[in-house]
Structures are given as structure tokens and as C-alpha cells.
Coordinates of C-alpha atoms and ligand atoms in Angstrom, one line a residue:
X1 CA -24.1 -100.5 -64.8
X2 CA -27.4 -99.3 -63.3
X3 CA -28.4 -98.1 -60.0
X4 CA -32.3 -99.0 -58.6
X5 CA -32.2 -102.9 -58.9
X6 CA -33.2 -105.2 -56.1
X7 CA -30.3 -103.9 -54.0
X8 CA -29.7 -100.7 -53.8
X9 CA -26.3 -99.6 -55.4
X10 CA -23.6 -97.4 -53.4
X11 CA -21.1 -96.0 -55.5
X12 CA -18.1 -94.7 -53.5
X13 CA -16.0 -92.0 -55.6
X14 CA -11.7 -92.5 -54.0
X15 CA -10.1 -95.3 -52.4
X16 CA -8.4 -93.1 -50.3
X17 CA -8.8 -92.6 -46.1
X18 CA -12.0 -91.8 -46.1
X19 CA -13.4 -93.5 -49.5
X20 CA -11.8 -97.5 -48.2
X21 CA -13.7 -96.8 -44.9
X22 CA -16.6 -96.3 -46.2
X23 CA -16.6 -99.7 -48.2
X24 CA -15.0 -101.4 -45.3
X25 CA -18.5 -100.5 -43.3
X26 CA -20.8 -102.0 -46.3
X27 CA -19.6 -105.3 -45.2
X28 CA -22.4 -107.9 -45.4
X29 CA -25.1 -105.1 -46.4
X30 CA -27.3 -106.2 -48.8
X31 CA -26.2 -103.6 -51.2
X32 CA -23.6 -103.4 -54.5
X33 CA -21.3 -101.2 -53.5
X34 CA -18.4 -100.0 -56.3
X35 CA -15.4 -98.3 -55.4
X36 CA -14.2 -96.2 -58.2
X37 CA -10.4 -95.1 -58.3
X38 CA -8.1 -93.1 -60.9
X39 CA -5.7 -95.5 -59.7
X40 CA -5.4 -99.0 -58.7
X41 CA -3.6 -98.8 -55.0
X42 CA -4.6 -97.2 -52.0
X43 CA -1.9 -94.7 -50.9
X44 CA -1.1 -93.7 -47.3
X45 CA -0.2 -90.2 -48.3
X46 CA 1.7 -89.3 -45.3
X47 CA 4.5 -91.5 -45.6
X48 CA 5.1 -90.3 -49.7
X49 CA 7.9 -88.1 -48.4
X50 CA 10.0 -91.3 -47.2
X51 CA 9.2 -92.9 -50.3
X52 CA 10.5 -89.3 -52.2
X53 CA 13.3 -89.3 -50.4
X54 CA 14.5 -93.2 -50.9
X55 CA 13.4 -94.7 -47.3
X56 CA 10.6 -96.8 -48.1
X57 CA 9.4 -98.3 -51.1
X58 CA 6.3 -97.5 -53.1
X59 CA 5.3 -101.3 -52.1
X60 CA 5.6 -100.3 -48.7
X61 CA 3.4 -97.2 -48.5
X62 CA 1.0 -98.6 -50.9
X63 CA -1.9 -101.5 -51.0
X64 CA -3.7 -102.7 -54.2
X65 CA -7.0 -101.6 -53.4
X66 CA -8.8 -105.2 -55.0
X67 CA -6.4 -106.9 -52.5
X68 CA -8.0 -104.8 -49.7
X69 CA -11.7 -105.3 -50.4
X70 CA -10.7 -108.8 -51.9
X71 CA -12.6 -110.6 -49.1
X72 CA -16.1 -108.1 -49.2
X73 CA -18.2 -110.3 -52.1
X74 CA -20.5 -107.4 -52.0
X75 CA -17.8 -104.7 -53.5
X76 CA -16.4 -104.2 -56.8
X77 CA -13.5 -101.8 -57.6
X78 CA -13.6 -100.0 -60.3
X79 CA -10.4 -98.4 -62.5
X80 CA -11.9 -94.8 -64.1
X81 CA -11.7 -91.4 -62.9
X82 CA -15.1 -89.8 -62.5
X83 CA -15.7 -86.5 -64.9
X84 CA -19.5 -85.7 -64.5
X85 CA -22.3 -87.1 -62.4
X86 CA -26.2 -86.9 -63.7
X87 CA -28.7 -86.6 -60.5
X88 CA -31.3 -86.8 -62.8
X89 CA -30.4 -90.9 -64.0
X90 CA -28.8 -91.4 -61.1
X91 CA -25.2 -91.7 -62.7
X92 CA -21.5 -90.9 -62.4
X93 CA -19.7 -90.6 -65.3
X94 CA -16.1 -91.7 -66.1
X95 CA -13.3 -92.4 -68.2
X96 CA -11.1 -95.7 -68.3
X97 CA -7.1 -95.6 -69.1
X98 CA -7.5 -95.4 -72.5
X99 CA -10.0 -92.2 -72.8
X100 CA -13.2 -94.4 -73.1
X101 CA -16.3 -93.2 -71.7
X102 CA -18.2 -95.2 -69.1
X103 CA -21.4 -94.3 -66.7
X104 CA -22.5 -96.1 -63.5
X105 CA -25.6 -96.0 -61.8
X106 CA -26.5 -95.0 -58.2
X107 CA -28.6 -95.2 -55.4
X108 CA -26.4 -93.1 -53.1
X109 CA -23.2 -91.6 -54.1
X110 CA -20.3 -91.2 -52.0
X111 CA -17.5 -88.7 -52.5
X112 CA -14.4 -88.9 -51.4
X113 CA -12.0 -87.7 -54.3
X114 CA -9.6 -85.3 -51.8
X115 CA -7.8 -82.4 -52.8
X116 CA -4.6 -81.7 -55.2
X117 CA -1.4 -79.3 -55.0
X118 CA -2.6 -75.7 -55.6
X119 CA -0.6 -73.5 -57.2
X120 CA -2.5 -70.3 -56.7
X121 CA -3.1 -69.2 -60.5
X122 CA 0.2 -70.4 -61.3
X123 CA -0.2 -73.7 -63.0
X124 CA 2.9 -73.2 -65.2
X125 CA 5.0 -73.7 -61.8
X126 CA 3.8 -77.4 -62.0
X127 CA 6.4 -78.4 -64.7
X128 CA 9.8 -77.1 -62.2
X129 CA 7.9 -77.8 -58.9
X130 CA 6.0 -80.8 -58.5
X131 CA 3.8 -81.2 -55.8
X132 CA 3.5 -84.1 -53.8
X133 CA 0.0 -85.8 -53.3
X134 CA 0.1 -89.3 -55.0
X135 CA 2.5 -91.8 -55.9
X136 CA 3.5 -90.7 -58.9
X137 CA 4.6 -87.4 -57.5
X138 CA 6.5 -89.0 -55.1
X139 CA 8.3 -91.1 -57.5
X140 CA 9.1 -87.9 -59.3
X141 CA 10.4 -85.8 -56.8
X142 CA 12.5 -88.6 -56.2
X143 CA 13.9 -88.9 -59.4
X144 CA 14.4 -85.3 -59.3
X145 CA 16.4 -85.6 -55.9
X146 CA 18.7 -88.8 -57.2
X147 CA 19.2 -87.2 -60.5
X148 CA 20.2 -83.7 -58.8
X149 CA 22.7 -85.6 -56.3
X150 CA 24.6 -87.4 -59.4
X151 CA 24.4 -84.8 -61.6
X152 CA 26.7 -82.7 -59.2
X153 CA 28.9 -85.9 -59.1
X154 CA 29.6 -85.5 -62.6
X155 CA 30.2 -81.8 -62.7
X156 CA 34.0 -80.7 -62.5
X157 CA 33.6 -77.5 -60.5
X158 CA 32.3 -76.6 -57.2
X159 CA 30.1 -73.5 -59.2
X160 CA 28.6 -75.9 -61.4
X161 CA 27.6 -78.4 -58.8
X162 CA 25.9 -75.7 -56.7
X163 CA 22.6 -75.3 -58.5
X164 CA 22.4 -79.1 -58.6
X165 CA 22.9 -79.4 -54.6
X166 CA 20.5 -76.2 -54.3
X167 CA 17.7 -77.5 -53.1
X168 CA 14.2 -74.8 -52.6
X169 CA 11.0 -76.5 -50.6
X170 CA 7.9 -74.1 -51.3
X171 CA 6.0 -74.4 -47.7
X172 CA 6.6 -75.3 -44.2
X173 CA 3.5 -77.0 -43.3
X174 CA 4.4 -81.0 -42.4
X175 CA 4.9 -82.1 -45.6
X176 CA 7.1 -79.2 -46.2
X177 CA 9.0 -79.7 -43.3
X178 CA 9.5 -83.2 -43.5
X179 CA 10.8 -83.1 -47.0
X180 CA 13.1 -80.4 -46.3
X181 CA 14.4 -82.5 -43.4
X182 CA 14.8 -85.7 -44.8
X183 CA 16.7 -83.9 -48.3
X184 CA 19.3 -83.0 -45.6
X185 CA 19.2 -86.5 -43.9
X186 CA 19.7 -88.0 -47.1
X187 CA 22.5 -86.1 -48.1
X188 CA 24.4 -85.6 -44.7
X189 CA 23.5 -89.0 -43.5
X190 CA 22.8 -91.9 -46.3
X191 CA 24.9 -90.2 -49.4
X192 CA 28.3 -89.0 -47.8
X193 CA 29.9 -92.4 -48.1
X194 CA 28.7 -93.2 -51.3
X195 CA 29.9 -90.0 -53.2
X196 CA 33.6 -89.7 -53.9
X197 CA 33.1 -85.8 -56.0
X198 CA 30.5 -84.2 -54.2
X199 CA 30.6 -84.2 -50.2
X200 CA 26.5 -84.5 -49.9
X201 CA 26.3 -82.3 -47.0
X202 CA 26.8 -79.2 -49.2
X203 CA 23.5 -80.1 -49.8
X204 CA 21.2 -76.7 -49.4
X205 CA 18.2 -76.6 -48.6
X206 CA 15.9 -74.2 -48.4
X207 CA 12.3 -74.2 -46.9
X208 CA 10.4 -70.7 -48.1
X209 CA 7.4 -69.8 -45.9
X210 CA 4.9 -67.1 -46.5
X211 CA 3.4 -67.1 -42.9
X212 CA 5.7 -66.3 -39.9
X213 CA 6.2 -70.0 -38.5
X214 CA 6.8 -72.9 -39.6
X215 CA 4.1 -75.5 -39.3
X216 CA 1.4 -73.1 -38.6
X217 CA -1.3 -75.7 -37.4
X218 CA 0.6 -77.0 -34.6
X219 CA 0.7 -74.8 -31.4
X220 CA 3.9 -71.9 -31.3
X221 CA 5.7 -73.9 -28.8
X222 CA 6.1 -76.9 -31.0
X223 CA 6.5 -74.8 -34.1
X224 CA 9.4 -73.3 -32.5
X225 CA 11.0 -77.0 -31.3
X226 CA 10.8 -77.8 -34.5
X227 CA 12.4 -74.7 -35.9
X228 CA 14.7 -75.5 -34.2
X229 CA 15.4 -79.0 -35.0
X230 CA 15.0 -77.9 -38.7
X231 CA 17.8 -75.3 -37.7
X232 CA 20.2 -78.3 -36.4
X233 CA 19.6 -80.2 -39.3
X234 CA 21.0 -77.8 -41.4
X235 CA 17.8 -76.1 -43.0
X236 CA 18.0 -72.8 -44.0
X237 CA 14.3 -71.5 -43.2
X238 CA 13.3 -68.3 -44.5
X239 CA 9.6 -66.7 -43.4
X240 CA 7.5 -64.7 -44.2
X241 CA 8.4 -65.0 -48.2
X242 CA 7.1 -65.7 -51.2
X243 CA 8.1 -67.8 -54.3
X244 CA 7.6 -65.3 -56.7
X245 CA 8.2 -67.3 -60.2
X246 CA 9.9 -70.7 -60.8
X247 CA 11.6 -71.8 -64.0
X248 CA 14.3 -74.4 -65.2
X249 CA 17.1 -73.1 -63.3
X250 CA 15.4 -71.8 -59.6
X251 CA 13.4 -69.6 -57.9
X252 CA 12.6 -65.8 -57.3
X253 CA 11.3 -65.5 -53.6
X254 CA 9.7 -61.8 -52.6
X255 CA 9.7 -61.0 -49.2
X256 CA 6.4 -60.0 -47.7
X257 CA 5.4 -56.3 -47.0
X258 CA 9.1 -54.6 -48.4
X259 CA 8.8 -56.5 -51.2
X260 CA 12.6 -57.6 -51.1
X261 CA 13.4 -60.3 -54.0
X262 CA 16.0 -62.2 -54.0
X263 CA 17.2 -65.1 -56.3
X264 CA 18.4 -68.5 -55.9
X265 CA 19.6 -71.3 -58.5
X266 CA 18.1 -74.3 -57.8
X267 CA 17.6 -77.5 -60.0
X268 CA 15.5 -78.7 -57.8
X269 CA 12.4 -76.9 -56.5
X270 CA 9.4 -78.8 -54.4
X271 CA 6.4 -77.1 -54.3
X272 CA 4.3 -78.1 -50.8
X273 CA 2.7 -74.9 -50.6
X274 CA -1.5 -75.0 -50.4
X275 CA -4.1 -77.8 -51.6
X276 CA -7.4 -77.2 -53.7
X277 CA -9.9 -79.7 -54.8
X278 CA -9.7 -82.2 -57.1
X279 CA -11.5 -81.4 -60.9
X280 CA -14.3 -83.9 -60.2
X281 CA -15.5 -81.2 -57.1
X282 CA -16.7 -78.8 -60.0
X283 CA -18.7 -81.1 -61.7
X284 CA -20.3 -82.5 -58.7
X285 CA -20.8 -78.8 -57.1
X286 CA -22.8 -77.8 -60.6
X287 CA -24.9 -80.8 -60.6
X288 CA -25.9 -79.8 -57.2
X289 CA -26.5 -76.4 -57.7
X290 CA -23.8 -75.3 -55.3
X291 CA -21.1 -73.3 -54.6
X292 CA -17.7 -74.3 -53.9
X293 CA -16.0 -73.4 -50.5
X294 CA -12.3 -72.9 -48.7
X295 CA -10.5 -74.3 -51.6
X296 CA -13.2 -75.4 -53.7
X297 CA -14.6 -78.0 -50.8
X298 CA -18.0 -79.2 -50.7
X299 CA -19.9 -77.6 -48.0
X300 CA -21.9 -80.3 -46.1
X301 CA -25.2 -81.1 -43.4
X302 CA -24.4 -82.1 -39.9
X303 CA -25.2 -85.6 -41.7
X304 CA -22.5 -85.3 -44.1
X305 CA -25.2 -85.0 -47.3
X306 CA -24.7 -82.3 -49.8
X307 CA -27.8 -80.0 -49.3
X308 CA -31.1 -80.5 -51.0
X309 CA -29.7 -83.8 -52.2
X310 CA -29.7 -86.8 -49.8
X311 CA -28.6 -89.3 -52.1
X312 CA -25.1 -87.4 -52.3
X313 CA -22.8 -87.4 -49.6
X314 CA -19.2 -85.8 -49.6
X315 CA -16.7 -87.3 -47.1
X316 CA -13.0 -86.4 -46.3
X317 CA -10.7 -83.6 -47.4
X318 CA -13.4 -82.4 -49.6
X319 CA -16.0 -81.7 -47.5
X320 CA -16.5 -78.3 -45.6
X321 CA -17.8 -79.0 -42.2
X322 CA -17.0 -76.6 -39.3
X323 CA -13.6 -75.8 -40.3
X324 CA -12.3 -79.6 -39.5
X325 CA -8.8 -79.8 -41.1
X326 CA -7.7 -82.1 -44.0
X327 CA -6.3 -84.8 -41.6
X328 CA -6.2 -88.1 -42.8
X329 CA -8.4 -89.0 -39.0
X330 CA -11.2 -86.5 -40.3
X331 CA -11.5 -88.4 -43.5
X332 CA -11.0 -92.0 -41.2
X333 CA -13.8 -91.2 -39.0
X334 CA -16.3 -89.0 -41.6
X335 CA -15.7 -92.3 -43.7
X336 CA -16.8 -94.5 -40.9
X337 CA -20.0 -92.4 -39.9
X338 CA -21.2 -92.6 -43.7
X339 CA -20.5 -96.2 -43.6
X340 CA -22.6 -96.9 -40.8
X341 CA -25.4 -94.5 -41.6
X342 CA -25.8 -96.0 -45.3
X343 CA -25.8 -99.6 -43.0
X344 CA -28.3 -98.6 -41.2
X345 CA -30.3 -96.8 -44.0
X346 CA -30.2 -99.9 -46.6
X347 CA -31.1 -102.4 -43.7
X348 CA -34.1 -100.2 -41.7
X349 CA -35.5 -98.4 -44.7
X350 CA -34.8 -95.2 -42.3
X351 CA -32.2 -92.4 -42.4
X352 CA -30.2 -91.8 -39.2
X353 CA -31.1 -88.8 -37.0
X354 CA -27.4 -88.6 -35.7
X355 CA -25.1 -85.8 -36.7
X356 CA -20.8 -86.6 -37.5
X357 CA -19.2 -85.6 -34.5
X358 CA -15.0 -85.6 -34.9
X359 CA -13.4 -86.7 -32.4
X360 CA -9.6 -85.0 -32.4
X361 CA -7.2 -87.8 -31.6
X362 CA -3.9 -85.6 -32.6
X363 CA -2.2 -84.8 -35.2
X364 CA 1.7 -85.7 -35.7
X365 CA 5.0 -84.1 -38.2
X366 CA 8.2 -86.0 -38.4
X367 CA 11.1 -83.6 -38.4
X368 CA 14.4 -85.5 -38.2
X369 CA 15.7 -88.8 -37.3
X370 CA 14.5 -89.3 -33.3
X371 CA 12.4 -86.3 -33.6
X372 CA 8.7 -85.6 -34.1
X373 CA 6.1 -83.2 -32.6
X374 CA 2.9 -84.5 -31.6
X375 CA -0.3 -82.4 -30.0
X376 CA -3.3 -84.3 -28.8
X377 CA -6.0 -81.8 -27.1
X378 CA -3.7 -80.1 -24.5
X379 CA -1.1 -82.8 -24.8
X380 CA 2.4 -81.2 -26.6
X381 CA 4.9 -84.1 -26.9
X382 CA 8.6 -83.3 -29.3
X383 CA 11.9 -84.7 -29.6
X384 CA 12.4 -88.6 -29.4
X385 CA 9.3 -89.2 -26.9
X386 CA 7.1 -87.7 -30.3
X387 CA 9.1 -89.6 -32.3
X388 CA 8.0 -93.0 -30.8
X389 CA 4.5 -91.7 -30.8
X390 CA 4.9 -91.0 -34.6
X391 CA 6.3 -94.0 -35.2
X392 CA 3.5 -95.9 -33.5
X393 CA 0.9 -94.2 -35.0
X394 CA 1.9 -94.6 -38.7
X395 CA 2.5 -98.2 -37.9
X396 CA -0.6 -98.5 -36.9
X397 CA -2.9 -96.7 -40.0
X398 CA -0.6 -98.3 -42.4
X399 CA -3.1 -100.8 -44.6
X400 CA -2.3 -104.2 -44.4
X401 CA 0.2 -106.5 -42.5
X402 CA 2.7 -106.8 -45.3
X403 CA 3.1 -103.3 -45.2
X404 CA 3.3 -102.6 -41.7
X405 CA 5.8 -105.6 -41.3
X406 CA 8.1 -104.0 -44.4
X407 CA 8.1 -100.3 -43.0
X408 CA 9.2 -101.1 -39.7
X409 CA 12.2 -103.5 -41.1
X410 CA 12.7 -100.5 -43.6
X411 CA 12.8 -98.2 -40.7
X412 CA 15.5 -100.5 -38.6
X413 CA 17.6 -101.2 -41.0
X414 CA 17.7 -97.5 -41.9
X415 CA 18.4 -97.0 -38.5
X416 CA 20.9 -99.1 -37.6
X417 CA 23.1 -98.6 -40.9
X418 CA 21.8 -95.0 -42.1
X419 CA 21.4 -96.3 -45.6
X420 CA 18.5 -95.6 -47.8
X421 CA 18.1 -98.3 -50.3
X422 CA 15.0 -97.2 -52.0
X423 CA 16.4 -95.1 -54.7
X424 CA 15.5 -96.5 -58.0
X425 CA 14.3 -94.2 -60.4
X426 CA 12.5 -94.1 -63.2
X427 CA 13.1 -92.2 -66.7
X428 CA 11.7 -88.6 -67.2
X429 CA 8.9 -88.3 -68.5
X430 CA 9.7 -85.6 -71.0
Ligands
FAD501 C1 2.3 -85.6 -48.4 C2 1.1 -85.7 -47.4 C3 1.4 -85.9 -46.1 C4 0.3 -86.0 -45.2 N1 0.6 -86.2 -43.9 C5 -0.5 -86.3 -43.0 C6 -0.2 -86.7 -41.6 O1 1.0 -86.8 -41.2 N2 -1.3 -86.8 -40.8 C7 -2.6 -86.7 -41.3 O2 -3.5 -86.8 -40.5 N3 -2.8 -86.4 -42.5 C8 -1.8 -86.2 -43.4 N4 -2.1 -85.9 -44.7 C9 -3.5 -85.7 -45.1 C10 -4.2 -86.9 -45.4 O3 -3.4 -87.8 -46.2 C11 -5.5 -86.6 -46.0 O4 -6.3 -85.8 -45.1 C12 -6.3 -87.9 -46.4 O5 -5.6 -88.6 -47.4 C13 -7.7 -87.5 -47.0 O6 -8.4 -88.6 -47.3 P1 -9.5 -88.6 -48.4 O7 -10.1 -90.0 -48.4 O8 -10.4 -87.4 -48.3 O9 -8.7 -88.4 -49.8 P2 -7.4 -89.1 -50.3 O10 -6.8 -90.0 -49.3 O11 -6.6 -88.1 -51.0 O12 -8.1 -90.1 -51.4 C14 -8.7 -89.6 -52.6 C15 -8.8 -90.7 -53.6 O13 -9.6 -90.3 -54.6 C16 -9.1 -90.7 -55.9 N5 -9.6 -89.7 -56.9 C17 -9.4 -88.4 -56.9 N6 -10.1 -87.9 -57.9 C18 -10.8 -88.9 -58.5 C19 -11.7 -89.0 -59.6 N7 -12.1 -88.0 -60.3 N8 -12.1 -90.3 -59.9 C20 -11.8 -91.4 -59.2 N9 -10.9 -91.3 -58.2 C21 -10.4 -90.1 -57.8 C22 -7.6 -90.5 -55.6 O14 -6.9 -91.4 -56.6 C23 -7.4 -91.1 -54.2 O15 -7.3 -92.5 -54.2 C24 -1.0 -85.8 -45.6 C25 -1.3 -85.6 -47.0 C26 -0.2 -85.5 -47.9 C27 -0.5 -85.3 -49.4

């Protein structure tokens, strides 16, 4: 596929927040626009800890992304993870399923690939501590949870059970927090009357901080309510630590400044604790000719172009703009402003003047069962008042009717019986 036929050609690199918005504003523009995804399903990343921890289905968190865009003529989705991109022809360069190479041309490129678990220099942690930033991590950490649960059923003695009901969450940003939360939820709420062996709520868990607070980007007085409710759950948090090294059978954690280590046996070990940006961000940064910022981001004009190339425009957790966090609203709204600009552009022949302003609606993390935190400019809402809030807000942002519909029955009937149904897995991979 070329670019610079009779309509111009948008390629849009990820499906995800920011990426779907984008093609959602190209509706009825006389341009080709292709979306082009490593995967076939738009994925509202912060529900995957509900899906990890057997309360929603992957159905329910995901959308195919054809059945999205299946009623924009002018859009074509594209299967292939992008590798390289040529500004000289105009081309992105990918790779299908099978390994096969395939190019396709552009007009103006749109990236909005996001960011990945970072493990600091220590990539060999991936194999004991998954991260969790797609579906398939989800689905693993899942497994990993089920499996620990009935391996412990099958163990004879309380000391061989412990390491399998051990279970270690590396940072206590949201994700962090709400998968430490819900581990305990599951086991003290959904599991106890299933297990005749084990009694779930034995069930450690243990959330390991570096900084000295647990979700850091709220404001103190929510970190501290939800400290707190982490602390009634049954989460044992520990600050100002570090894990150390991870293998097969747990964690070593070093405490920061007296450099205290400790050790703890743990099958299962989560790893939550930093993002960096995706593979693709280096070959698109040395095409460009620039450097790579906060986490290997793309730094960005007021217009959302990379510099010196206005064909190229980086959109979402990827860009560096101002210090604007990796919220899934930043890469909504960035997606939406580069939607409309390119409108406007392929329709008046003229670039818009107009610089991205974000507009901070708020930022929510679920904690426990009738509790979430919520800050919105000066507004600080916890307990079960956030927890509506949260609930209404996810509700909202979730993709598609069917999905919306199946969350909130998933979310009743949780509720109302404390059962978690969705806890199929799948075999390991190894
Ligand atoms: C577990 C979790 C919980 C979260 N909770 C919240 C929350 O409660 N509130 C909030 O505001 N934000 C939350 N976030 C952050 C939010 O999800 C992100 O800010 C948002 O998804 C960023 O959107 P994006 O479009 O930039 O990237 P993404 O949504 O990550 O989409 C990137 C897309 O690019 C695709 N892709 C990547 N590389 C390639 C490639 N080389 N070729 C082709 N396709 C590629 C990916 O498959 C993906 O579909 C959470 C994130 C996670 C992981």
C-alpha cells in the first residue's frame, strides 16, 4: 500500500485510547485512513486487573477493533506490528503473525503505540513477574493466581502451602494497588467457600513500594485513605523498598538507605512497578533524528508533531508534552485534537494554528469492594461516594454497549453473591 494517491493516506500506529480516537475523528474525511494493531481487540487497560483477578471476562474489557470502526467505509484495520518507518518513501514498516514483512505508505503518520512494563535493566525478572499491560498479561497473571490458589489445595502441610498463598505485588501505583486488593478480595471473599484444604484468607499479600506512599500521584490525604483501606483489607504494605532480585521461588526486597534485605517465598510475584516505551518508539525517534525522553517518550510541539517533521505526529502515553501523565483522558483527548486537526488539514488544505490544551477531568483507583479514591482539580472524593464515581466513569469509557451492559451485570452479580466466575485459565506457556 502506498501513500500520495488522490486521497491522502493517514496511517494511525495503536488501536488503543488515543490511536481509536483518532480514527473515530476521520469519519467522512475524504482520506484512507489504516489503523494498524499488534493485536486484533481494543483493550480498556484499566479494567485488566478484574479480568487478572477472575471478575470480568476478557470479552467484557475487550472490543474487536474491525467491529468498532466497522461502520467508517473510509478506515481499514490492519493486523502487523510496526518495526521501522522510512520518512524518506513515506512508509511504516511491519510484520504480520507469521514474521512476514509488509510496508504501508503515508501521508501523515500517527503514533500512538503506548508504553510497556519496565523492568529497570532487569529483563530477566519478566519470566517470575509478569507485568500487566495487555490482555495477554492479564490472562497470565491470572493463571498464575488460580494455579497458586489450587496448588496450595493440593499440598498436605501448612509449610508447603505457604509459598503458594505468598503472594508479592512489585508497586503501589493504581494498578499496584488494585491488584493487591482484589488478590485479598478474591481469596477472603469469592474462594473461602470453595476450598475445603486451604482457608483462602491465609492468602498474603504483599505490596513493595520504593517511594514512601502508596499511590504517589494522588494527593497525601487520599494516599493515606487508601493506605488504610489497603490496611483493612489485609495488605501487608511495605515502603520505601526495593525488589532486589526475583526468581522461581520469591523475592529479595532491600530496604532503601540501610540497605536491609530481607527474603520472602513467593510463587507468585506481579511486577507493576514503572512503564517505558514500546520498541517501535526507537525506530521512530532515529528516523527523526531525535532523542528519546522520560521513559523513552517522544517529545512533541504544542501541535502534537514531532519536530522538524509535520507529517509525524505522536499522540498518547508516548508523547512528552509538559509533563501530562499517562492517563488514559490524555491519550482520549490528544487523540481527539489530532483527529480534528488532520479533518481540518485534509479538507482546507491548511494546518491548524491551535495548540493541544488538556483539560484535567480526574483521575480515579479502585481499592476494595465500595471503595475508590477519586481527585478532580481540588475535588478529593474516597470510600463508597468514589466508589460510585469509579464505577460511573469506567461504565462510561468502556467501548461498546455489549460491553458496558456485561460489566455492569458482572459487577452485580459479583456483588450480590461475591462470586467471581471468570476464572478459566489457560495452559502455560512453557
Ligand atoms: C493496568 C492498567 C491500569 C490503568 N488504569 C488507568 C486508570 O484507572 N485511569 C486512567 O486514566 N488510565 C489508566 N491506565 C493508563 C491508560 O490505560 C493509558 O494511559 C492509555 O491506555 C494510553 O493510551 P494510548 O492510546 O497511548 O496507548 P494504549 O492504550 O496502550 O494503546 C497502544 C496500542 O498500540 C498497540 N501497539 C503497540 N506497539 C505497536 C506496534 N509496534 N505496532 C502496532 N501496534 C502497536 C498496542 O497493541 C495497543 O493497542 C492504566 C493502564 C494500565 C496498563
Amino acid at each position: 500500500m502506498t501513500g500520495s494517491g488522490p486521497r491522502p493516506r493517514v496511517v494511525i500506529v495503536g488501536g488503543g485510547f488515543g490511536g481509536l480516537r483518532v480514527a473515530r475523528q476521520l469519519r467522512g474525511v475524504p482520506a484512507d485512513v489504516v489503523l494498524l494493531d499488534r493485536r486484533p481487540d481494543h483493550v480498556f487497560q484499566p479494567l485488566l486487573y478484574q479480568c487478572a483477578t477472575g471478575l470480568l471476562s476478557e470479552g467484557e474489557i475487550s472490543s474487536p477493533l474491525r467491529h468498532l470502526l466497522r461502520r467508517q467505509r473510509n478506515v481499514d484495520v490492519v493486523l502487523g506490528e510496526a518495526t521501522d518507518v522510512d520518512l524518506g518513501r513515506g512508509v511504516v514498516v511491519a510484520t504480520r503473525f507469521d514474521g512476514s514483512r509488509f510496508e504501508l505508505g503515508f501521508d501523515h503518520l500517527v503514533v500512538a503505540a503506548g508504553m510497556r512494563q519496565a523492568y529497570h535493566g532487569h529483563d530477566e525478572y519478566v519470566r517470575w513477574a509478569p507485568g500487566m499491560k495487555t490482555l495477554d498479561d492479564a490472562l497470565e497473571i491470572r493463571r498464575r493466581i488460580v494455579s497458586a490458589f489450587e496448588m496450595a489445595e493440593s499440598l498436605p502441610t501448612a509449610e508447603e502451602r505457604r509459598p503458594w498463598l505468598t503472594f508479592v505485588v512489585a508497586g503501589a501505583g493504581p494498578t499496584g494497588v488494585e491488584l493487591a486488593g482484589q488478590i485479598r478480595e478474591l481469596a477472603t471473599r469469592a474462594l473461602e467457600r470453595e476450598f475445603r484444604t486451604v482457608d483462602p484468607a491465609e492468602a498474603r499479600v504483599l505490596l513493595v513500594h520504593g517511594g514512601d506512599r502508596v499511590l504517589p500521584s494522588f494527593a497525601p490525604t487520599l494516599s493515606r485513605a487508601a493506605r488504610r483501606a489497603l490496611d483493612g483489607l489485609g495488605v501487608e504494605t511495605h515502603l520505601g523498598v526495593h525488589v532486589t532480585a526475583v526468581d522461581e521461588h520469591g523475592v529479595e526486597t532491600t530496604t532503601k538507605g540501610d540497605a536491609v534485605t530481607a527474603r520472602y517465598d513467593a510463587r507468585t510475584v506481579l511486577w507493576t512497578a514503572g512503564v517505558e516505551a514500546v520498541p517501535f518508539a526507537q525506530a521512530l525517534a532515529s528516523a527523526c533524528g531525535v532523542e528519546q525522553v522520560a521513559g523513552g517518550r517522544i517529545a512533541v510541539t504544542p501541535d502534537l508533531r514531532v519536530p522538524a517533521h509535520p507529517r509525524v505526529r505522536v499522540i498518547g502515553d508516548l508523547m512528552a508534552l509538559d509533563e501530562l501523565p499517562g492517563v488514559a483522558e490524555v491519550a482520549m483527548q490528544s487523540g481527539r485534537y489530532v483527529g480534528r486537526s488532520l479533518r481540518e488539514e485534509i479538507v482546507t488544505g491548511l494546518a491548524p494554528r491551535r495548540p493541544f490544551r488538556y483539560r484535567d477531568l480526574g483521575t480515579a483507583a479502585y481499592i476494595s469492594r465500595g471503595n475508590a479514591i477519586v481527585q478532580a482539580g481540588p475535588v478529593r472524593v474516597s470510600g463508597r461516594l468514589g466508589w460510585v464515581s469509579w464505577g460511573a466513569v469506567h461504565i462510561a469509557f468502556l467501548a461498546g454497549y455489549r460491553n458496558r451492559i456485561a460489566t455492569l451485570a458482572s459487577w452485580s452479580a459479583t456483588l450480590a453473591s461475591g462470586s467471581r466466575r471468570e476464572r478459566a485459565v489457560v495452559a502455560s506457556p512453557d
